[in-house]
Amino acid sequence: MVSLAVAEAAAELSVVQVLSAASPDSFLAAPVPQLDLEFGGIRGDRHFGLTRPSGSREARCYPRGTTILNRRQVTLVSAEELAHVASRLQVPEIRAEWLGANLLVAGLPALSALPAGTRLLFPSGAGLVCTGVNQPCRQPAQVVQEHYPQSTALRQFVRAAMGRRGIAASVECPGLVRPFDRAIVVPPERHVVID
Amino acid sequence: MVSLAVAEAAAELSVVQVLSAASPDSFLAAPVPQLDLEFGGIRGDRHFGLTRPSGSREARCYPRGTTILNRRQVTLVSAEELAHVASRLQVPEIRAEWLGANLLVAGLPALSALPAGTRLLFPSGAGLVCTGVNQPCRQPAQVVQEHYPQSTALRQFVRAAMGRRGIAASVECPGLVRPFDRAIVVPPERHVVID
């Protein structure tokens, strides 16, 4: 087996909107002027913390309620992917607020395909590291349905959003993130075997 | 584009040896009876900490010395991969101690190929999450050379070990790790698009 190291080009994305929990116990997010990323995430957001209790997503790995490292501090969704989901559901739009997302970004064709370990570096010096895909759940389906009572979102959102639900991330380096920021997307180092 | 979710089978690995820093400022590791994983990593090890100053590995991303999340708390190397590297260097063995590794494991054909986001779950309930490949550096080359003065390790170690240098990991769930433990290897959730 022979394979050579190739420096993968870094891509870029644009921040369209930044959001935080609309209220401490709400699934919904609300736009804010900027995010002040700390090592625990976004203070005041429902996902803030260096650790968190494990839930149904980790049921294969840890008994529910186990204190684990919080690798879902920040969630990002893509304007292009949400437009695609809206089109599939035949509704005018799907808003980042309804999905409880913290960053709405644009400019990457497939945000949700970024592998874990991808870094997002912001002009302030802040850095996020992608920790994995964000699987669709049913809560946003209900919110979308409430906004479009004639739609089939409640039944079809999860399927329509599969693979386009964005990513979760941890704060690797604290700092500010603002609308109109352009962020550099750095792929993770690859496994390279030379014979 | 149509793709279906496939539950990937979890693999297993065996813990052969557990190690911690031989002395606070030494690159070398020494075998210990067990590792007591905390959220900061292995107390007393030179990589212990929730955060660390960035170094040359992150020079593309952060000015050197920036305080960043410590995603290199624990390093793992593979008995099979080290045997391959030893064979390429024509030396009898490469020991985990010499590489400053914390876990020597066996049973996975290519530990170093595990993608970031892979979980390793131990019998105690402890969990590690792979944060990426461990790129070869020159320090182990010197140590190997000292053990085999007639060898070409100093010149050839980095190339021989490329892609077989193991992985770095963060502690996702604290707990004990002991020799002879069998750990479950859970692949990261995948990006799945349904049309």
Tab-separated table of C-alpha atoms in Angstrom:
chain	number	residue	atom	x	y	z
A	1	MET	CA	0.000	0.000	0.000
A	2	VAL	CA	1.490	3.338	-1.033
A	3	SER	CA	-0.122	6.660	-0.331
A	4	LEU	CA	1.342	10.130	-0.198
A	5	ALA	CA	0.503	13.036	2.060
A	6	VAL	CA	-1.518	15.643	0.229
A	7	ALA	CA	-2.151	19.016	1.821
A	8	GLU	CA	-5.882	19.433	1.381
A	9	ALA	CA	-6.998	22.907	0.485
A	10	ALA	CA	-8.833	24.770	3.201
A	11	ALA	CA	-12.315	25.940	2.206
A	12	GLU	CA	-14.219	28.929	3.538
A	13	LEU	CA	-17.702	29.611	4.786
A	14	SER	CA	-19.674	32.715	5.727
A	15	VAL	CA	-21.583	33.263	8.937
A	16	VAL	CA	-25.117	34.368	8.108
A	17	GLN	CA	-26.648	34.459	11.590
A	18	VAL	CA	-25.632	33.626	15.168
A	19	LEU	CA	-28.161	32.392	17.713
A	20	SER	CA	-28.547	31.282	21.306
A	21	ALA	CA	-31.335	29.642	23.311
A	22	ALA	CA	-34.492	31.777	23.218
A	23	SER	CA	-35.057	30.874	26.902
A	24	PRO	CA	-33.152	28.515	29.217
A	25	ASP	CA	-35.531	25.591	28.768
A	26	SER	CA	-36.596	26.212	25.187
A	27	PHE	CA	-35.551	24.165	22.211
A	28	LEU	CA	-35.848	27.315	20.065
A	29	ALA	CA	-32.956	29.678	19.386
A	30	ALA	CA	-33.062	33.451	18.842
A	31	PRO	CA	-30.634	35.597	16.836
A	32	VAL	CA	-28.049	37.493	18.906
A	33	PRO	CA	-25.531	40.188	17.860
A	34	GLN	CA	-22.526	37.912	18.485
A	35	LEU	CA	-21.481	34.674	20.164
A	36	ASP	CA	-18.811	34.802	22.868
A	37	LEU	CA	-17.450	31.272	22.687
A	38	GLU	CA	-15.963	29.912	25.927
A	39	PHE	CA	-14.428	26.481	26.573
A	40	GLY	CA	-17.875	25.440	27.834
A	41	GLY	CA	-19.606	26.720	24.717
A	42	ILE	CA	-22.139	29.585	24.742
A	43	ARG	CA	-22.995	30.810	28.245
A	44	GLY	CA	-26.772	30.913	28.704
A	45	ASP	CA	-27.384	28.433	25.893
A	46	ARG	CA	-29.021	25.166	26.872
A	47	HIS	CA	-25.965	23.253	25.594
A	48	PHE	CA	-23.440	25.196	27.709
A	49	GLY	CA	-20.999	23.096	29.741
A	50	LEU	CA	-17.684	21.249	29.672
A	51	THR	CA	-19.642	18.108	30.520
A	52	ARG	CA	-23.265	17.026	30.143
A	53	PRO	CA	-25.446	14.039	31.035
A	54	SER	CA	-25.521	11.437	28.280
A	55	GLY	CA	-28.848	10.944	26.525
A	56	SER	CA	-30.563	8.787	23.965
A	57	ARG	CA	-27.956	9.592	21.291
A	58	GLU	CA	-25.300	7.853	23.405
A	59	ALA	CA	-27.492	4.999	24.615
A	60	ARG	CA	-25.292	2.472	22.788
A	61	CYS	CA	-22.259	3.755	24.703
A	62	TYR	CA	-23.191	4.987	28.189
A	63	PRO	CA	-26.064	4.453	30.642
A	64	ARG	CA	-28.452	7.406	30.316
A	65	GLY	CA	-27.453	10.274	32.615
A	66	THR	CA	-23.732	9.440	32.741
A	67	THR	CA	-21.589	12.594	32.974
A	68	ILE	CA	-19.623	12.757	29.729
A	69	LEU	CA	-17.519	15.300	27.875
A	70	ASN	CA	-19.809	17.793	26.133
A	71	ARG	CA	-19.045	17.535	22.437
A	72	ARG	CA	-22.348	19.101	21.398
A	73	GLN	CA	-21.707	22.616	22.712
A	74	VAL	CA	-22.463	24.403	19.457
A	75	THR	CA	-24.579	23.362	16.477
A	76	LEU	CA	-24.236	24.696	12.954
A	77	VAL	CA	-26.676	24.502	10.063
A	78	SER	CA	-26.249	25.422	6.418
A	79	ALA	CA	-28.420	27.894	4.497
A	80	GLU	CA	-28.079	25.768	1.341
A	81	GLU	CA	-29.034	22.548	3.110
A	82	LEU	CA	-32.016	24.154	4.873
A	83	ALA	CA	-33.216	25.530	1.528
A	84	HIS	CA	-33.036	22.000	0.140
A	85	VAL	CA	-35.030	20.605	3.077
A	86	ALA	CA	-37.644	23.378	2.687
A	87	SER	CA	-37.955	22.560	-0.981
A	88	ARG	CA	-38.448	18.869	-0.236
A	89	LEU	CA	-41.174	19.713	2.289
A	90	GLN	CA	-42.690	22.259	-0.106
A	91	VAL	CA	-42.563	25.018	2.506
A	92	PRO	CA	-41.131	28.540	1.944
A	93	GLU	CA	-38.260	28.242	4.412
A	94	ILE	CA	-36.802	26.413	7.396
A	95	ARG	CA	-35.296	28.856	9.883
A	96	ALA	CA	-32.229	28.150	12.013
A	97	GLU	CA	-34.229	29.381	15.031
A	98	TRP	CA	-36.651	26.495	14.673
A	99	LEU	CA	-33.831	23.948	14.785
A	100	GLY	CA	-32.199	25.413	17.894
A	101	ALA	CA	-29.000	26.033	15.924
A	102	ASN	CA	-26.240	28.427	17.034
A	103	LEU	CA	-24.715	29.291	13.667
A	104	LEU	CA	-26.354	29.573	10.273
A	105	VAL	CA	-23.608	29.456	7.663
A	106	ALA	CA	-23.414	29.595	3.883
A	107	GLY	CA	-20.871	28.866	1.191
A	108	LEU	CA	-20.087	25.200	1.811
A	109	PRO	CA	-21.942	22.843	-0.521
A	110	ALA	CA	-22.352	20.154	2.164
A	111	LEU	CA	-21.734	21.365	5.698
A	112	SER	CA	-23.217	18.172	7.103
A	113	ALA	CA	-20.606	16.069	5.325
A	114	LEU	CA	-17.665	17.657	7.181
A	115	PRO	CA	-15.848	14.897	9.040
A	116	ALA	CA	-15.245	15.036	12.793
A	117	GLY	CA	-11.943	16.792	13.453
A	118	THR	CA	-12.553	19.544	10.873
A	119	ARG	CA	-11.618	22.949	12.288
A	120	LEU	CA	-13.529	26.183	11.688
A	121	LEU	CA	-11.339	29.219	12.330
A	122	PHE	CA	-12.908	32.659	12.767
A	123	PRO	CA	-11.409	36.140	12.261
A	124	SER	CA	-11.378	36.830	16.042
A	125	GLY	CA	-9.091	33.836	16.549
A	126	ALA	CA	-11.933	31.667	17.854
A	127	GLY	CA	-11.874	28.038	16.720
A	128	LEU	CA	-14.504	25.323	16.619
A	129	VAL	CA	-13.839	21.655	15.958
A	130	CYS	CA	-16.515	19.525	14.310
A	131	THR	CA	-17.454	16.581	16.523
A	132	GLY	CA	-19.889	14.907	14.172
A	133	VAL	CA	-23.165	14.987	12.344
A	134	ASN	CA	-26.306	16.309	13.945
A	135	GLN	CA	-28.974	13.635	13.500
A	136	PRO	CA	-32.491	14.913	12.776
A	137	CYS	CA	-34.876	14.618	15.718
A	138	ARG	CA	-38.612	15.198	16.013
A	139	GLN	CA	-38.653	18.491	17.959
A	140	PRO	CA	-37.936	20.691	14.917
A	141	ALA	CA	-40.538	18.729	12.967
A	142	GLN	CA	-43.205	19.977	15.369
A	143	VAL	CA	-41.952	23.561	15.184
A	144	VAL	CA	-41.951	23.537	11.387
A	145	GLN	CA	-45.434	22.021	11.401
A	146	GLU	CA	-46.688	24.807	13.707
A	147	HIS	CA	-45.396	27.404	11.236
A	148	TYR	CA	-46.908	25.631	8.230
A	149	PRO	CA	-50.082	23.911	9.481
A	150	GLN	CA	-50.963	22.740	5.953
A	151	SER	CA	-47.596	21.014	5.451
A	152	THR	CA	-46.528	17.430	6.008
A	153	ALA	CA	-43.469	18.497	8.036
A	154	LEU	CA	-44.439	16.627	11.188
A	155	ARG	CA	-44.402	13.347	9.291
A	156	GLN	CA	-41.636	14.049	6.782
A	157	PHE	CA	-39.124	16.421	8.377
A	158	VAL	CA	-36.791	13.759	9.758
A	159	ARG	CA	-36.515	11.976	6.443
A	160	ALA	CA	-36.257	15.191	4.411
A	161	ALA	CA	-33.520	16.530	6.703
A	162	MET	CA	-31.490	13.310	6.817
A	163	GLY	CA	-27.868	14.172	6.097
A	164	ARG	CA	-28.655	17.902	5.958
A	165	ARG	CA	-29.157	18.639	9.620
A	166	GLY	CA	-25.749	20.273	10.140
A	167	ILE	CA	-22.983	19.448	12.583
A	168	ALA	CA	-22.149	19.635	16.259
A	169	ALA	CA	-18.925	21.256	17.433
A	170	SER	CA	-16.750	21.881	20.480
A	171	VAL	CA	-14.961	25.130	21.245
A	172	GLU	CA	-11.258	24.546	20.657
A	173	CYS	CA	-10.278	28.196	21.118
A	174	PRO	CA	-12.491	30.859	22.791
A	175	GLY	CA	-13.419	34.083	21.023
A	176	LEU	CA	-16.154	36.009	19.267
A	177	VAL	CA	-18.197	34.927	16.255
A	178	ARG	CA	-20.267	37.498	14.405
A	179	PRO	CA	-22.573	37.658	11.382
A	180	PHE	CA	-20.636	38.285	8.151
A	181	ASP	CA	-17.517	36.594	9.575
A	182	ARG	CA	-15.745	34.435	7.033
A	183	ALA	CA	-14.319	31.258	8.585
A	184	ILE	CA	-11.585	28.999	7.274
A	185	VAL	CA	-12.482	25.307	7.156
A	186	VAL	CA	-9.410	23.135	7.843
A	187	PRO	CA	-9.765	19.405	7.096
A	188	PRO	CA	-8.477	16.977	9.756
A	189	GLU	CA	-5.025	15.471	9.271
A	190	ARG	CA	-5.289	12.270	7.365
A	191	HIS	CA	-4.008	8.772	7.974
A	192	VAL	CA	-1.197	8.274	5.505
A	193	VAL	CA	0.654	4.990	5.017
A	194	ILE	CA	3.861	4.895	2.969
A	195	ASP	CA	4.238	1.255	1.878
B	1	MET	CA	-28.087	10.780	-4.414
B	2	VAL	CA	-29.547	7.940	-2.357
B	3	SER	CA	-27.805	6.398	0.579
B	4	LEU	CA	-29.176	4.359	3.444
B	5	ALA	CA	-28.132	4.311	7.072
B	6	VAL	CA	-26.151	1.196	7.852
B	7	ALA	CA	-25.339	0.295	11.436
B	8	GLU	CA	-21.630	-0.360	11.283
B	9	ALA	CA	-20.457	-3.262	13.380
B	10	ALA	CA	-18.452	-2.353	16.460
B	11	ALA	CA	-14.996	-3.932	16.583
B	12	GLU	CA	-12.970	-4.817	19.651
B	13	LEU	CA	-9.412	-4.332	20.800
B	14	SER	CA	-7.336	-5.603	23.708
B	15	VAL	CA	-5.284	-3.475	26.062
B	16	VAL	CA	-1.751	-4.898	26.244
B	17	GLN	CA	-0.074	-2.278	28.423
B	18	VAL	CA	-0.937	1.058	30.049
B	19	LEU	CA	1.675	3.758	30.576
B	20	SER	CA	2.208	7.239	31.936
B	21	ALA	CA	5.046	9.775	31.780
B	22	ALA	CA	8.252	8.301	33.247
B	23	SER	CA	8.955	11.702	34.825
B	24	PRO	CA	7.119	15.045	34.527
B	25	ASP	CA	9.418	16.483	31.864
B	26	SER	CA	10.320	13.271	30.058
B	27	PHE	CA	9.094	12.272	26.651
B	28	LEU	CA	9.353	8.611	27.735
B	29	ALA	CA	6.490	6.666	29.285
B	30	ALA	CA	6.649	3.883	31.864
B	31	PRO	CA	4.183	1.015	32.401
B	32	VAL	CA	1.754	1.480	35.300
B	33	PRO	CA	-0.754	-0.960	36.865
B	34	GLN	CA	-3.771	1.014	35.622
B	35	LEU	CA	-4.830	4.377	34.202
B	36	ASP	CA	-7.356	6.456	36.107
B	37	LEU	CA	-8.818	8.558	33.304
B	38	GLU	CA	-10.175	11.966	34.352
B	39	PHE	CA	-11.760	14.649	32.153
B	40	GLY	CA	-8.282	16.209	31.984
B	41	GLY	CA	-6.666	12.953	30.929
B	42	ILE	CA	-4.071	11.108	33.053
B	43	ARG	CA	-3.016	13.055	36.163
B	44	GLY	CA	0.785	13.268	36.355
B	45	ASP	CA	1.202	12.635	32.645
B	46	ARG	CA	2.795	15.411	30.638
B	47	HIS	CA	-0.348	15.685	28.484
B	48	PHE	CA	-2.729	16.157	31.443
B	49	GLY	CA	-5.112	19.104	31.203
B	50	LEU	CA	-8.466	20.280	29.878
B	51	THR	CA	-6.546	22.868	27.870
B	52	ARG	CA	-2.969	23.170	26.626
B	53	PRO	CA	-0.810	25.698	24.766
B	54	SER	CA	-0.923	25.177	20.998
B	55	GLY	CA	2.316	24.045	19.375
B	56	SER	CA	3.858	23.385	16.004
B	57	ARG	CA	1.134	20.836	15.089
B	58	GLU	CA	-1.450	23.645	15.171
B	59	ALA	CA	0.730	26.340	13.597
B	60	ARG	CA	-1.621	26.538	10.590
B	61	CYS	CA	-4.525	27.289	12.934
B	62	TYR	CA	-3.396	29.207	16.033
B	63	PRO	CA	-0.432	31.393	17.020
B	64	ARG	CA	2.005	29.225	19.003
B	65	GLY	CA	1.197	29.246	22.722
B	66	THR	CA	-2.537	29.951	22.330
B	67	THR	CA	-4.599	28.197	25.029
B	68	ILE	CA	-6.717	25.609	23.217
B	69	LEU	CA	-8.860	22.622	24.128
B	70	ASN	CA	-6.594	19.652	24.876
B	71	ARG	CA	-7.541	16.960	22.381
B	72	ARG	CA	-4.253	15.089	22.798
B	73	GLN	CA	-4.758	13.926	26.386
B	74	VAL	CA	-4.115	10.248	25.702
B	75	THR	CA	-2.158	8.532	22.930
B	76	LEU	CA	-2.625	4.960	21.773
B	77	VAL	CA	-0.328	2.781	19.702
B	78	SER	CA	-0.918	-0.630	18.157
B	79	ALA	CA	1.230	-3.719	18.783
B	80	GLU	CA	0.699	-4.836	15.181
B	81	GLU	CA	1.656	-1.462	13.729
B	82	LEU	CA	4.742	-1.156	15.940
B	83	ALA	CA	5.831	-4.653	14.863
B	84	HIS	CA	5.508	-3.527	11.260
B	85	VAL	CA	7.591	-0.409	11.916
B	86	ALA	CA	10.255	-2.508	13.709
B	87	SER	CA	10.375	-4.854	10.750
B	88	ARG	CA	10.813	-1.961	8.327
B	89	LEU	CA	13.667	-0.588	10.449
B	90	GLN	CA	15.134	-4.082	10.869
B	91	VAL	CA	15.186	-3.781	14.656
B	92	PRO	CA	13.802	-6.397	17.103
B	93	GLU	CA	11.051	-4.217	18.547
B	94	ILE	CA	9.691	-0.716	19.054
B	95	ARG	CA	8.374	-0.282	22.579
B	96	ALA	CA	5.381	1.892	23.514
B	97	GLU	CA	7.551	3.427	26.269
B	98	TRP	CA	9.869	4.914	23.679
B	99	LEU	CA	7.001	6.650	21.900
B	100	GLY	CA	5.574	8.191	25.066
B	101	ALA	CA	2.297	6.344	24.463
B	102	ASN	CA	-0.362	5.767	27.141
B	103	LEU	CA	-2.012	2.623	25.786
B	104	LEU	CA	-0.533	-0.236	23.811
B	105	VAL	CA	-3.396	-2.129	22.205
B	106	ALA	CA	-3.754	-5.164	19.960
B	107	GLY	CA	-6.450	-6.728	17.834
B	108	LEU	CA	-7.288	-3.943	15.399
B	109	PRO	CA	-5.612	-4.314	12.014
B	110	ALA	CA	-5.109	-0.563	11.596
B	111	LEU	CA	-5.554	1.451	14.775
B	112	SER	CA	-4.066	4.522	13.100
B	113	ALA	CA	-6.802	4.512	10.455
B	114	LEU	CA	-9.619	5.020	12.991
B	115	PRO	CA	-11.412	8.245	12.092
B	116	ALA	CA	-11.824	11.093	14.582
B	117	GLY	CA	-15.044	10.577	16.503
B	118	THR	CA	-14.501	6.832	17.006
B	119	ARG	CA	-15.292	5.820	20.584
B	120	LEU	CA	-13.347	3.274	22.641
B	121	LEU	CA	-15.446	1.914	25.514
B	122	PHE	CA	-13.769	0.068	28.390
B	123	PRO	CA	-15.220	-2.472	30.857
B	124	SER	CA	-15.052	0.032	33.764
B	125	GLY	CA	-17.387	2.362	31.849
B	126	ALA	CA	-14.528	4.665	30.846
B	127	GLY	CA	-14.734	6.062	27.317
B	128	LEU	CA	-12.169	7.633	25.014
B	129	VAL	CA	-12.932	9.432	21.779
B	130	CYS	CA	-10.400	9.434	18.967
B	131	THR	CA	-9.419	12.981	18.016
B	132	GLY	CA	-7.123	12.161	15.124
B	133	VAL	CA	-3.939	10.598	13.896
B	134	ASN	CA	-0.700	10.956	15.784
B	135	GLN	CA	1.866	12.232	13.302
B	136	PRO	CA	5.382	10.789	13.683
B	137	CYS	CA	7.896	13.204	15.181
B	138	ARG	CA	11.652	12.996	15.643
B	139	GLN	CA	11.841	12.451	19.415
B	140	PRO	CA	11.035	8.710	19.267
B	141	ALA	CA	13.502	8.366	16.389
B	142	GLN	CA	16.296	9.397	18.741
B	143	VAL	CA	15.114	7.049	21.486
B	144	VAL	CA	14.920	4.096	19.088
B	145	GLN	CA	18.377	4.980	17.761
B	146	GLU	CA	19.797	4.984	21.303
B	147	HIS	CA	18.450	1.477	21.847
B	148	TYR	CA	19.799	0.209	18.516
B	149	PRO	CA	22.973	2.201	17.807
B	150	GLN	CA	23.659	0.164	14.668
B	151	SER	CA	20.261	0.918	13.160
B	152	THR	CA	19.141	3.625	10.753
B	153	ALA	CA	16.199	4.592	12.998
B	154	LEU	CA	17.263	8.199	13.467
B	155	ARG	CA	17.082	8.773	9.744
B	156	GLN	CA	14.233	6.453	8.829
B	157	PHE	CA	11.834	6.263	11.788
B	158	VAL	CA	9.518	9.054	10.709
B	159	ARG	CA	9.059	7.599	7.243
B	160	ALA	CA	8.766	4.001	8.494
B	161	ALA	CA	6.180	5.010	11.097
B	162	MET	CA	4.080	7.171	8.764
B	163	GLY	CA	0.437	6.147	9.140
B	164	ARG	CA	1.300	3.672	11.927
B	165	ARG	CA	1.981	6.061	14.762
B	166	GLY	CA	-1.333	5.524	16.523
B	167	ILE	CA	-4.012	7.979	17.522
B	168	ALA	CA	-4.676	10.757	20.010
B	169	ALA	CA	-7.798	10.723	22.163
B	170	SER	CA	-9.809	12.747	24.658
B	171	VAL	CA	-11.496	11.345	27.736
B	172	GLU	CA	-15.235	11.332	27.088
B	173	CYS	CA	-16.108	9.419	30.270
B	174	PRO	CA	-13.771	9.019	33.278
B	175	GLY	CA	-12.848	5.579	34.641
B	176	LEU	CA	-10.146	2.945	34.926
B	177	VAL	CA	-8.275	1.243	32.104
B	178	ARG	CA	-6.224	-1.853	32.852
B	179	PRO	CA	-4.068	-4.355	30.976
B	180	PHE	CA	-6.147	-7.227	29.530
B	181	ASP	CA	-9.220	-4.995	29.240
B	182	ARG	CA	-11.163	-5.570	26.050
B	183	ALA	CA	-12.590	-2.348	24.628
B	184	ILE	CA	-15.446	-1.874	22.172
B	185	VAL	CA	-14.628	0.313	19.179
B	186	VAL	CA	-17.711	2.269	18.057
B	187	PRO	CA	-17.481	4.027	14.662
B	188	PRO	CA	-18.693	7.645	14.497
B	189	GLU	CA	-22.191	8.301	13.205
B	190	ARG	CA	-22.108	8.835	9.494
B	191	HIS	CA	-23.434	11.517	7.216
B	192	VAL	CA	-26.363	9.955	5.408
B	193	VAL	CA	-28.309	11.666	2.628
B	194	ILE	CA	-31.607	10.209	1.418
B	195	ASP	CA	-32.126	11.668	-2.081
